[in-house]
Amino acid sequence: MVTRRGFVSCALCAVAGGFAAVATDAQAQPAGQTTGVTRKILSTEALPGGQYVVVQVAAEIAPGAIVARHTHPGIESSVILAGEAELLVDGQPNRTLRAGDSFQVPAVTPHSLRNGSGATRVAGTYTVEKDKPLASPA
């Protein structure tokens, strides 16, 4: 089942436990807000076996915005579509990412993002356990 729902003012990676992967309707629900980030859920789909869901998102991060440290109960795989940002992942060197660069963050690994001087657009895919918050503060 694929559903579509858009909303704004949420962090790139749903900081502060801002979203929950919901088994009953396989959607991500907003609960918190962060300024400087616009996020749109493109699709949410349950995977075979019923333990995980895949949430695909598009996000735009305002110039100079910072996404606070957080974790996910699964893997985040994203690509920078436009702009430039610095990715900070615990246990890894900081990376400057530009349009065309992709990155992956392992499950339950604290990470954050500092945007550059222009707007940055990101496409992200989260493969996470259903019934758990999509993100939690770290």
mmCIF file of N, CA and C in Angstrom:
data_model
loop_
_atom_site.group_PDB
_atom_site.id
_atom_site.type_symbol
_atom_site.label_atom_id
_atom_site.label_comp_id
_atom_site.label_asym_id
_atom_site.label_seq_id
_atom_site.Cartn_x
_atom_site.Cartn_y
_atom_site.Cartn_z
ATOM 1 N N MET A 1 0.840 -1.171 0.000
ATOM 2 C CA MET A 1 0.000 0.000 0.000
ATOM 3 C C MET A 1 0.884 1.233 0.000
ATOM 4 N N VAL A 2 0.626 2.171 -0.876
ATOM 5 C CA VAL A 2 1.376 3.412 -0.935
ATOM 6 C C VAL A 2 0.424 4.565 -0.638
ATOM 7 N N THR A 3 0.815 5.424 0.289
ATOM 8 C CA THR A 3 0.019 6.595 0.608
ATOM 9 C C THR A 3 0.870 7.835 0.415
ATOM 10 N N ARG A 4 0.228 8.975 0.241
ATOM 11 C CA ARG A 4 0.958 10.236 0.050
ATOM 12 C C ARG A 4 0.448 11.260 1.056
ATOM 13 N N ARG A 5 1.379 11.961 1.660
ATOM 14 C CA ARG A 5 1.006 13.012 2.602
ATOM 15 C C ARG A 5 2.124 14.035 2.645
ATOM 16 N N GLY A 6 1.787 15.281 2.512
ATOM 17 C CA GLY A 6 2.798 16.332 2.555
ATOM 18 C C GLY A 6 2.622 17.184 3.790
ATOM 19 N N PHE A 7 3.708 17.705 4.274
ATOM 20 C CA PHE A 7 3.658 18.669 5.349
ATOM 21 C C PHE A 7 4.975 19.420 5.407
ATOM 22 N N VAL A 8 4.982 20.561 6.108
ATOM 23 C CA VAL A 8 6.160 21.416 6.147
ATOM 24 C C VAL A 8 6.649 21.597 7.568
ATOM 25 N N SER A 9 7.785 22.244 7.686
ATOM 26 C CA SER A 9 8.379 22.646 8.967
ATOM 27 C C SER A 9 8.813 21.469 9.819
ATOM 28 N N CYS A 10 9.288 20.405 9.214
ATOM 29 C CA CYS A 10 9.808 19.281 9.971
ATOM 30 C C CYS A 10 11.255 19.051 9.578
ATOM 31 N N ALA A 11 12.043 18.542 10.461
ATOM 32 C CA ALA A 11 13.473 18.378 10.207
ATOM 33 C C ALA A 11 13.743 17.353 9.128
ATOM 34 N N LEU A 12 14.886 17.532 8.455
ATOM 35 C CA LEU A 12 15.299 16.621 7.384
ATOM 36 C C LEU A 12 15.160 15.171 7.811
ATOM 37 N N CYS A 13 15.633 14.845 8.919
ATOM 38 C CA CYS A 13 15.594 13.457 9.392
ATOM 39 C C CYS A 13 14.636 13.281 10.543
ATOM 40 N N ALA A 14 13.652 14.156 10.635
ATOM 41 C CA ALA A 14 12.607 14.050 11.654
ATOM 42 C C ALA A 14 13.180 14.073 13.057
ATOM 43 N N VAL A 15 13.944 15.106 13.356
ATOM 44 C CA VAL A 15 14.588 15.210 14.652
ATOM 45 C C VAL A 15 13.582 15.250 15.771
ATOM 46 N N ALA A 16 14.050 14.947 16.927
ATOM 47 C CA ALA A 16 13.284 15.002 18.168
ATOM 48 C C ALA A 16 12.080 14.075 18.160
ATOM 49 N N GLY A 17 12.206 12.930 17.501
ATOM 50 C CA GLY A 17 11.114 11.972 17.500
ATOM 51 C C GLY A 17 9.895 12.482 16.781
ATOM 52 N N GLY A 18 10.096 13.304 15.770
ATOM 53 C CA GLY A 18 9.011 13.991 15.107
ATOM 54 C C GLY A 18 8.096 13.125 14.274
ATOM 55 N N PHE A 19 8.441 11.905 13.974
ATOM 56 C CA PHE A 19 7.602 11.066 13.131
ATOM 57 C C PHE A 19 7.539 9.667 13.713
ATOM 58 N N ALA A 20 6.477 8.947 13.406
ATOM 59 C CA ALA A 20 6.370 7.556 13.821
ATOM 60 C C ALA A 20 5.958 6.730 12.612
ATOM 61 N N ALA A 21 6.595 5.610 12.429
ATOM 62 C CA ALA A 21 6.178 4.690 11.380
ATOM 63 C C ALA A 21 5.002 3.908 11.946
ATOM 64 N N VAL A 22 3.843 4.042 11.338
ATOM 65 C CA VAL A 22 2.618 3.490 11.887
ATOM 66 C C VAL A 22 2.213 2.253 11.103
ATOM 67 N N ALA A 23 2.062 1.140 11.770
ATOM 68 C CA ALA A 23 1.758 -0.121 11.099
ATOM 69 C C ALA A 23 0.363 -0.124 10.499
ATOM 70 N N THR A 24 -0.606 0.448 11.182
ATOM 71 C CA THR A 24 -1.980 0.324 10.721
ATOM 72 C C THR A 24 -2.222 1.002 9.386
ATOM 73 N N ASP A 25 -1.541 2.131 9.132
ATOM 74 C CA ASP A 25 -1.743 2.779 7.844
ATOM 75 C C ASP A 25 -0.438 3.021 7.105
ATOM 76 N N ALA A 26 0.669 2.522 7.640
ATOM 77 C CA ALA A 26 1.987 2.625 7.009
ATOM 78 C C ALA A 26 2.325 4.053 6.604
ATOM 79 N N GLN A 27 1.999 5.006 7.460
ATOM 80 C CA GLN A 27 2.300 6.407 7.188
ATOM 81 C C GLN A 27 3.232 6.948 8.254
ATOM 82 N N ALA A 28 3.922 8.034 7.929
ATOM 83 C CA ALA A 28 4.717 8.748 8.912
ATOM 84 C C ALA A 28 3.901 9.936 9.396
ATOM 85 N N GLN A 29 3.783 10.080 10.702
ATOM 86 C CA GLN A 29 2.955 11.115 11.288
ATOM 87 C C GLN A 29 3.823 12.182 11.944
ATOM 88 N N PRO A 30 3.550 13.475 11.706
ATOM 89 C CA PRO A 30 4.326 14.521 12.347
ATOM 90 C C PRO A 30 3.923 14.710 13.802
ATOM 91 N N ALA A 31 4.902 14.965 14.669
ATOM 92 C CA ALA A 31 4.601 15.280 16.056
ATOM 93 C C ALA A 31 5.411 16.470 16.535
ATOM 94 N N GLY A 32 6.502 16.810 15.871
ATOM 95 C CA GLY A 32 7.333 17.926 16.271
ATOM 96 C C GLY A 32 7.663 18.785 15.067
ATOM 97 N N GLN A 33 8.242 19.944 15.322
ATOM 98 C CA GLN A 33 8.565 20.840 14.227
ATOM 99 C C GLN A 33 9.943 21.429 14.427
ATOM 100 N N THR A 34 10.620 21.751 13.331
ATOM 101 C CA THR A 34 11.909 22.420 13.333
ATOM 102 C C THR A 34 11.868 23.483 12.253
ATOM 103 N N THR A 35 12.368 24.666 12.544
ATOM 104 C CA THR A 35 12.356 25.723 11.548
ATOM 105 C C THR A 35 13.478 25.528 10.544
ATOM 106 N N GLY A 36 13.261 26.034 9.333
ATOM 107 C CA GLY A 36 14.293 26.004 8.311
ATOM 108 C C GLY A 36 14.304 24.773 7.426
ATOM 109 N N VAL A 37 13.379 23.853 7.645
ATOM 110 C CA VAL A 37 13.333 22.634 6.836
ATOM 111 C C VAL A 37 11.902 22.395 6.372
ATOM 112 N N THR A 38 11.749 22.141 5.081
ATOM 113 C CA THR A 38 10.455 21.770 4.518
ATOM 114 C C THR A 38 10.584 20.329 4.063
ATOM 115 N N ARG A 39 9.639 19.501 4.479
ATOM 116 C CA ARG A 39 9.725 18.078 4.186
ATOM 117 C C ARG A 39 8.385 17.585 3.649
ATOM 118 N N LYS A 40 8.458 16.728 2.633
ATOM 119 C CA LYS A 40 7.250 16.148 2.059
ATOM 120 C C LYS A 40 7.420 14.634 1.975
ATOM 121 N N ILE A 41 6.482 13.916 2.571
ATOM 122 C CA ILE A 41 6.478 12.458 2.459
ATOM 123 C C ILE A 41 5.973 12.117 1.059
ATOM 124 N N LEU A 42 6.786 11.416 0.294
ATOM 125 C CA LEU A 42 6.399 11.014 -1.057
ATOM 126 C C LEU A 42 5.658 9.689 -1.052
ATOM 127 N N SER A 43 6.116 8.754 -0.232
ATOM 128 C CA SER A 43 5.424 7.472 -0.111
ATOM 129 C C SER A 43 5.887 6.746 1.138
ATOM 130 N N THR A 44 5.025 5.881 1.610
ATOM 131 C CA THR A 44 5.333 4.980 2.722
ATOM 132 C C THR A 44 4.781 3.620 2.332
ATOM 133 N N GLU A 45 5.623 2.619 2.431
ATOM 134 C CA GLU A 45 5.201 1.294 2.001
ATOM 135 C C GLU A 45 5.712 0.230 2.960
ATOM 136 N N ALA A 46 4.828 -0.677 3.346
ATOM 137 C CA ALA A 46 5.220 -1.800 4.186
ATOM 138 C C ALA A 46 5.996 -2.807 3.350
ATOM 139 N N LEU A 47 7.053 -3.346 3.924
ATOM 140 C CA LEU A 47 7.840 -4.365 3.232
ATOM 141 C C LEU A 47 7.278 -5.749 3.545
ATOM 142 N N PRO A 48 7.530 -6.728 2.664
ATOM 143 C CA PRO A 48 7.072 -8.096 2.942
ATOM 144 C C PRO A 48 7.589 -8.571 4.299
ATOM 145 N N GLY A 49 6.763 -9.288 4.999
ATOM 146 C CA GLY A 49 7.117 -9.782 6.320
ATOM 147 C C GLY A 49 6.562 -8.911 7.433
ATOM 148 N N GLY A 50 6.210 -7.663 7.096
ATOM 149 C CA GLY A 50 5.536 -6.787 8.031
ATOM 150 C C GLY A 50 6.367 -6.175 9.140
ATOM 151 N N GLN A 51 7.685 -6.379 9.167
ATOM 152 C CA GLN A 51 8.510 -5.841 10.248
ATOM 153 C C GLN A 51 9.031 -4.432 9.954
ATOM 154 N N TYR A 52 9.181 -4.084 8.664
ATOM 155 C CA TYR A 52 9.766 -2.807 8.275
ATOM 156 C C TYR A 52 8.871 -2.050 7.314
ATOM 157 N N VAL A 53 9.061 -0.726 7.275
ATOM 158 C CA VAL A 53 8.429 0.135 6.286
ATOM 159 C C VAL A 53 9.515 0.960 5.608
ATOM 160 N N VAL A 54 9.236 1.371 4.377
ATOM 161 C CA VAL A 54 10.124 2.262 3.637
ATOM 162 C C VAL A 54 9.400 3.589 3.487
ATOM 163 N N VAL A 55 10.056 4.666 3.935
ATOM 164 C CA VAL A 55 9.490 6.007 3.861
ATOM 165 C C VAL A 55 10.383 6.819 2.931
ATOM 166 N N GLN A 56 9.803 7.341 1.847
ATOM 167 C CA GLN A 56 10.563 8.157 0.899
ATOM 168 C C GLN A 56 10.129 9.602 1.063
ATOM 169 N N VAL A 57 11.124 10.505 1.137
ATOM 170 C CA VAL A 57 10.842 11.911 1.396
ATOM 171 C C VAL A 57 11.629 12.828 0.472
ATOM 172 N N ALA A 58 11.115 14.028 0.318
ATOM 173 C CA ALA A 58 11.840 15.118 -0.338
ATOM 174 C C ALA A 58 11.923 16.222 0.702
ATOM 175 N N ALA A 59 13.096 16.842 0.828
ATOM 176 C CA ALA A 59 13.276 17.898 1.824
ATOM 177 C C ALA A 59 14.051 19.057 1.229
ATOM 178 N N GLU A 60 13.738 20.251 1.718
ATOM 179 C CA GLU A 60 14.520 21.431 1.375
ATOM 180 C C GLU A 60 14.945 22.073 2.684
ATOM 181 N N ILE A 61 16.244 22.376 2.776
ATOM 182 C CA ILE A 61 16.817 22.938 3.989
ATOM 183 C C ILE A 61 17.235 24.373 3.694
ATOM 184 N N ALA A 62 16.796 25.292 4.526
ATOM 185 C CA ALA A 62 17.083 26.709 4.340
ATOM 186 C C ALA A 62 18.572 26.995 4.543
ATOM 187 N N PRO A 63 19.062 28.052 3.926
ATOM 188 C CA PRO A 63 20.466 28.438 4.123
ATOM 189 C C PRO A 63 20.803 28.584 5.604
ATOM 190 N N GLY A 64 21.912 27.963 6.012
ATOM 191 C CA GLY A 64 22.386 28.061 7.381
ATOM 192 C C GLY A 64 21.642 27.231 8.405
ATOM 193 N N ALA A 65 20.604 26.509 8.024
ATOM 194 C CA ALA A 65 19.830 25.702 8.982
ATOM 195 C C ALA A 65 20.667 24.527 9.488
ATOM 196 N N ILE A 66 20.392 24.117 10.717
ATOM 197 C CA ILE A 66 21.081 22.982 11.332
ATOM 198 C C ILE A 66 20.032 21.953 11.744
ATOM 199 N N VAL A 67 20.240 20.709 11.342
ATOM 200 C CA VAL A 67 19.387 19.601 11.777
ATOM 201 C C VAL A 67 20.081 18.993 12.991
ATOM 202 N N ALA A 68 19.424 19.009 14.140
ATOM 203 C CA ALA A 68 20.012 18.544 15.396
ATOM 204 C C ALA A 68 20.340 17.053 15.352
ATOM 205 N N ARG A 69 21.245 16.639 16.259
ATOM 206 C CA ARG A 69 21.633 15.220 16.351
ATOM 207 C C ARG A 69 20.414 14.358 16.660
ATOM 208 N N HIS A 70 20.320 13.236 15.927
ATOM 209 C CA HIS A 70 19.201 12.321 16.099
ATOM 210 C C HIS A 70 19.599 10.946 15.572
ATOM 211 N N THR A 71 18.740 9.955 15.792
ATOM 212 C CA THR A 71 18.949 8.592 15.290
ATOM 213 C C THR A 71 17.662 8.107 14.624
ATOM 214 N N HIS A 72 17.785 6.995 13.884
ATOM 215 C CA HIS A 72 16.635 6.333 13.263
ATOM 216 C C HIS A 72 16.662 4.851 13.640
ATOM 217 N N PRO A 73 15.503 4.199 13.729
ATOM 218 C CA PRO A 73 15.462 2.764 14.029
ATOM 219 C C PRO A 73 15.641 1.918 12.766
ATOM 220 N N GLY A 74 16.466 2.383 11.871
ATOM 221 C CA GLY A 74 16.741 1.709 10.611
ATOM 222 C C GLY A 74 17.708 2.549 9.800
ATOM 223 N N ILE A 75 17.909 2.195 8.574
ATOM 224 C CA ILE A 75 18.904 2.831 7.708
ATOM 225 C C ILE A 75 18.309 4.032 6.979
ATOM 226 N N GLU A 76 19.090 5.108 6.924
ATOM 227 C CA GLU A 76 18.757 6.261 6.095
ATOM 228 C C GLU A 76 19.687 6.257 4.883
ATOM 229 N N SER A 77 19.123 6.339 3.693
ATOM 230 C CA SER A 77 19.889 6.462 2.448
ATOM 231 C C SER A 77 19.365 7.693 1.730
ATOM 232 N N SER A 78 20.250 8.675 1.472
ATOM 233 C CA SER A 78 19.804 9.938 0.891
ATOM 234 C C SER A 78 20.763 10.409 -0.188
ATOM 235 N N VAL A 79 20.273 11.319 -1.023
ATOM 236 C CA VAL A 79 21.090 11.951 -2.065
ATOM 237 C C VAL A 79 20.815 13.442 -2.056
ATOM 238 N N ILE A 80 21.878 14.226 -2.232
ATOM 239 C CA ILE A 80 21.758 15.677 -2.315
ATOM 240 C C ILE A 80 21.389 16.012 -3.756
ATOM 241 N N LEU A 81 20.257 16.666 -3.941
ATOM 242 C CA LEU A 81 19.796 17.031 -5.282
ATOM 243 C C LEU A 81 20.323 18.394 -5.707
ATOM 244 N N ALA A 82 20.463 19.306 -4.743
ATOM 245 C CA ALA A 82 20.962 20.654 -5.022
ATOM 246 C C ALA A 82 21.512 21.230 -3.729
ATOM 247 N N GLY A 83 22.527 22.069 -3.840
ATOM 248 C CA GLY A 83 23.076 22.739 -2.673
ATOM 249 C C GLY A 83 24.285 22.036 -2.101
ATOM 250 N N GLU A 84 24.618 22.406 -0.868
ATOM 251 C CA GLU A 84 25.801 21.879 -0.182
ATOM 252 C C GLU A 84 25.551 21.886 1.312
ATOM 253 N N ALA A 85 25.948 20.810 2.002
ATOM 254 C CA ALA A 85 25.769 20.704 3.446
ATOM 255 C C ALA A 85 26.873 19.839 4.027
ATOM 256 N N GLU A 86 27.089 19.981 5.346
ATOM 257 C CA GLU A 86 28.063 19.149 6.043
ATOM 258 C C GLU A 86 27.315 18.114 6.865
ATOM 259 N N LEU A 87 27.640 16.846 6.651
ATOM 260 C CA LEU A 87 27.035 15.727 7.371
ATOM 261 C C LEU A 87 27.969 15.306 8.486
ATOM 262 N N LEU A 88 27.441 15.206 9.708
ATOM 263 C CA LEU A 88 28.213 14.791 10.869
ATOM 264 C C LEU A 88 27.609 13.497 11.394
ATOM 265 N N VAL A 89 28.334 12.393 11.264
ATOM 266 C CA VAL A 89 27.869 11.078 11.698
ATOM 267 C C VAL A 89 28.849 10.553 12.743
ATOM 268 N N ASP A 90 28.341 10.159 13.920
ATOM 269 C CA ASP A 90 29.217 9.630 14.960
ATOM 270 C C ASP A 90 30.074 8.486 14.422
ATOM 271 N N GLY A 91 31.366 8.533 14.734
ATOM 272 C CA GLY A 91 32.282 7.475 14.318
ATOM 273 C C GLY A 91 32.810 7.621 12.907
ATOM 274 N N GLN A 92 32.412 8.674 12.199
ATOM 275 C CA GLN A 92 32.872 8.906 10.834
ATOM 276 C C GLN A 92 33.393 10.337 10.727
ATOM 277 N N PRO A 93 34.336 10.566 9.788
ATOM 278 C CA PRO A 93 34.764 11.953 9.582
ATOM 279 C C PRO A 93 33.615 12.776 8.998
ATOM 280 N N ASN A 94 33.575 14.068 9.334
ATOM 281 C CA ASN A 94 32.560 14.952 8.755
ATOM 282 C C ASN A 94 32.735 14.971 7.243
ATOM 283 N N ARG A 95 31.609 15.059 6.528
ATOM 284 C CA ARG A 95 31.630 15.072 5.059
ATOM 285 C C ARG A 95 30.891 16.282 4.534
ATOM 286 N N THR A 96 31.520 16.958 3.569
ATOM 287 C CA THR A 96 30.824 18.001 2.837
ATOM 288 C C THR A 96 30.168 17.345 1.636
ATOM 289 N N LEU A 97 28.869 17.516 1.524
ATOM 290 C CA LEU A 97 28.092 16.893 0.458
ATOM 291 C C LEU A 97 27.588 17.956 -0.496
ATOM 292 N N ARG A 98 27.675 17.648 -1.783
ATOM 293 C CA ARG A 98 27.210 18.563 -2.833
ATOM 294 C C ARG A 98 26.220 17.827 -3.728
ATOM 295 N N ALA A 99 25.563 18.572 -4.600
ATOM 296 C CA ALA A 99 24.598 17.978 -5.528
ATOM 297 C C ALA A 99 25.197 16.751 -6.198
ATOM 298 N N GLY A 100 24.462 15.660 -6.172
ATOM 299 C CA GLY A 100 24.908 14.402 -6.767
ATOM 300 C C GLY A 100 25.528 13.442 -5.772
ATOM 301 N N ASP A 101 25.918 13.921 -4.597
ATOM 302 C CA ASP A 101 26.501 13.054 -3.576
ATOM 303 C C ASP A 101 25.399 12.298 -2.835
ATOM 304 N N SER A 102 25.688 11.062 -2.486
ATOM 305 C CA SER A 102 24.747 10.281 -1.692
ATOM 306 C C SER A 102 25.425 9.883 -0.389
ATOM 307 N N PHE A 103 24.602 9.500 0.575
ATOM 308 C CA PHE A 103 25.138 9.046 1.859
ATOM 309 C C PHE A 103 24.175 8.061 2.488
ATOM 310 N N GLN A 104 24.728 7.274 3.411
ATOM 311 C CA GLN A 104 23.921 6.318 4.157
ATOM 312 C C GLN A 104 24.315 6.431 5.624
ATOM 313 N N VAL A 105 23.322 6.397 6.491
ATOM 314 C CA VAL A 105 23.556 6.437 7.928
ATOM 315 C C VAL A 105 23.041 5.123 8.503
ATOM 316 N N PRO A 106 23.916 4.376 9.201
ATOM 317 C CA PRO A 106 23.478 3.099 9.795
ATOM 318 C C PRO A 106 22.391 3.303 10.855
ATOM 319 N N ALA A 107 21.641 2.272 11.116
ATOM 320 C CA ALA A 107 20.586 2.306 12.133
ATOM 321 C C ALA A 107 21.148 2.715 13.486
ATOM 322 N N VAL A 108 20.381 3.504 14.211
ATOM 323 C CA VAL A 108 20.664 3.917 15.581
ATOM 324 C C VAL A 108 22.025 4.618 15.721
ATOM 325 N N THR A 109 22.456 5.332 14.687
ATOM 326 C CA THR A 109 23.718 6.072 14.710
ATOM 327 C C THR A 109 23.417 7.568 14.780
ATOM 328 N N PRO A 110 23.866 8.247 15.850
ATOM 329 C CA PRO A 110 23.618 9.683 15.943
ATOM 330 C C PRO A 110 24.259 10.437 14.776
ATOM 331 N N HIS A 111 23.504 11.397 14.242
ATOM 332 C CA HIS A 111 24.008 12.216 13.144
ATOM 333 C C HIS A 111 23.261 13.542 13.098
ATOM 334 N N SER A 112 23.856 14.507 12.388
ATOM 335 C CA SER A 112 23.243 15.818 12.206
ATOM 336 C C SER A 112 23.721 16.387 10.879
ATOM 337 N N LEU A 113 23.192 17.540 10.526
ATOM 338 C CA LEU A 113 23.522 18.162 9.238
ATOM 339 C C LEU A 113 23.572 19.667 9.422
ATOM 340 N N ARG A 114 24.611 20.297 8.864
ATOM 341 C CA ARG A 114 24.725 21.766 8.846
ATOM 342 C C ARG A 114 24.643 22.205 7.402
ATOM 343 N N ASN A 115 23.642 23.003 7.088
ATOM 344 C CA ASN A 115 23.473 23.449 5.716
ATOM 345 C C ASN A 115 24.431 24.586 5.393
ATOM 346 N N GLY A 116 24.747 24.706 4.109
ATOM 347 C CA GLY A 116 25.628 25.767 3.643
ATOM 348 C C GLY A 116 24.887 27.084 3.486
ATOM 349 N N SER A 117 25.429 27.942 2.637
ATOM 350 C CA SER A 117 24.899 29.298 2.490
ATOM 351 C C SER A 117 23.691 29.395 1.555
ATOM 352 N N GLY A 118 23.375 28.327 0.834
ATOM 353 C CA GLY A 118 22.214 28.310 -0.040
ATOM 354 C C GLY A 118 21.256 27.214 0.365
ATOM 355 N N ALA A 119 20.086 27.204 -0.243
ATOM 356 C CA ALA A 119 19.115 26.140 0.029
ATOM 357 C C ALA A 119 19.661 24.806 -0.485
ATOM 358 N N THR A 120 19.370 23.741 0.234
ATOM 359 C CA THR A 120 19.780 22.392 -0.161
ATOM 360 C C THR A 120 18.540 21.526 -0.287
ATOM 361 N N ARG A 121 18.462 20.769 -1.380
ATOM 362 C CA ARG A 121 17.360 19.823 -1.584
ATOM 363 C C ARG A 121 17.894 18.409 -1.458
ATOM 364 N N VAL A 122 17.150 17.561 -0.759
ATOM 365 C CA VAL A 122 17.573 16.190 -0.470
ATOM 366 C C VAL A 122 16.419 15.236 -0.754
ATOM 367 N N ALA A 123 16.737 14.069 -1.327
ATOM 368 C CA ALA A 123 15.784 12.962 -1.449
ATOM 369 C C ALA A 123 16.270 11.865 -0.510
ATOM 370 N N GLY A 124 15.402 11.402 0.366
ATOM 371 C CA GLY A 124 15.805 10.404 1.354
ATOM 372 C C GLY A 124 14.889 9.204 1.367
ATOM 373 N N THR A 125 15.486 8.058 1.695
ATOM 374 C CA THR A 125 14.739 6.816 1.870
ATOM 375 C C THR A 125 15.117 6.233 3.223
ATOM 376 N N TYR A 126 14.118 5.983 4.050
ATOM 377 C CA TYR A 126 14.329 5.404 5.371
ATOM 378 C C TYR A 126 13.721 4.008 5.379
ATOM 379 N N THR A 127 14.510 3.011 5.704
ATOM 380 C CA THR A 127 14.019 1.648 5.882
ATOM 381 C C THR A 127 14.065 1.399 7.381
ATOM 382 N N VAL A 128 12.895 1.458 8.020
ATOM 383 C CA VAL A 128 12.836 1.462 9.478
ATOM 384 C C VAL A 128 11.830 0.451 10.002
ATOM 385 N N GLU A 129 12.008 0.095 11.279
ATOM 386 C CA GLU A 129 11.058 -0.799 11.924
ATOM 387 C C GLU A 129 9.720 -0.091 12.079
ATOM 388 N N LYS A 130 8.653 -0.778 11.731
ATOM 389 C CA LYS A 130 7.328 -0.180 11.890
ATOM 390 C C LYS A 130 7.017 -0.062 13.377
ATOM 391 N N ASP A 131 6.105 0.812 13.691
ATOM 392 C CA ASP A 131 5.658 1.051 15.066
ATOM 393 C C ASP A 131 6.709 1.675 15.956
ATOM 394 N N LYS A 132 7.804 2.164 15.389
ATOM 395 C CA LYS A 132 8.808 2.889 16.172
ATOM 396 C C LYS A 132 8.905 4.305 15.612
ATOM 397 N N PRO A 133 9.260 5.276 16.459
ATOM 398 C CA PRO A 133 9.439 6.628 15.954
ATOM 399 C C PRO A 133 10.481 6.632 14.841
ATOM 400 N N LEU A 134 10.217 7.363 13.777
ATOM 401 C CA LEU A 134 11.155 7.440 12.667
ATOM 402 C C LEU A 134 12.470 8.041 13.121
ATOM 403 N N ALA A 135 12.430 8.937 14.090
ATOM 404 C CA ALA A 135 13.656 9.551 14.615
ATOM 405 C C ALA A 135 13.498 9.843 16.089
ATOM 406 N N SER A 136 14.643 9.852 16.767
ATOM 407 C CA SER A 136 14.701 10.192 18.186
ATOM 408 C C SER A 136 15.890 11.101 18.418
ATOM 409 N N PRO A 137 15.786 12.068 19.327
ATOM 410 C CA PRO A 137 16.924 12.940 19.597
ATOM 411 C C PRO A 137 18.102 12.147 20.152
ATOM 412 N N ALA A 138 19.294 12.611 19.846
ATOM 413 C CA ALA A 138 20.500 11.939 20.350
ATOM 414 C C ALA A 138 21.327 12.904 21.163
#
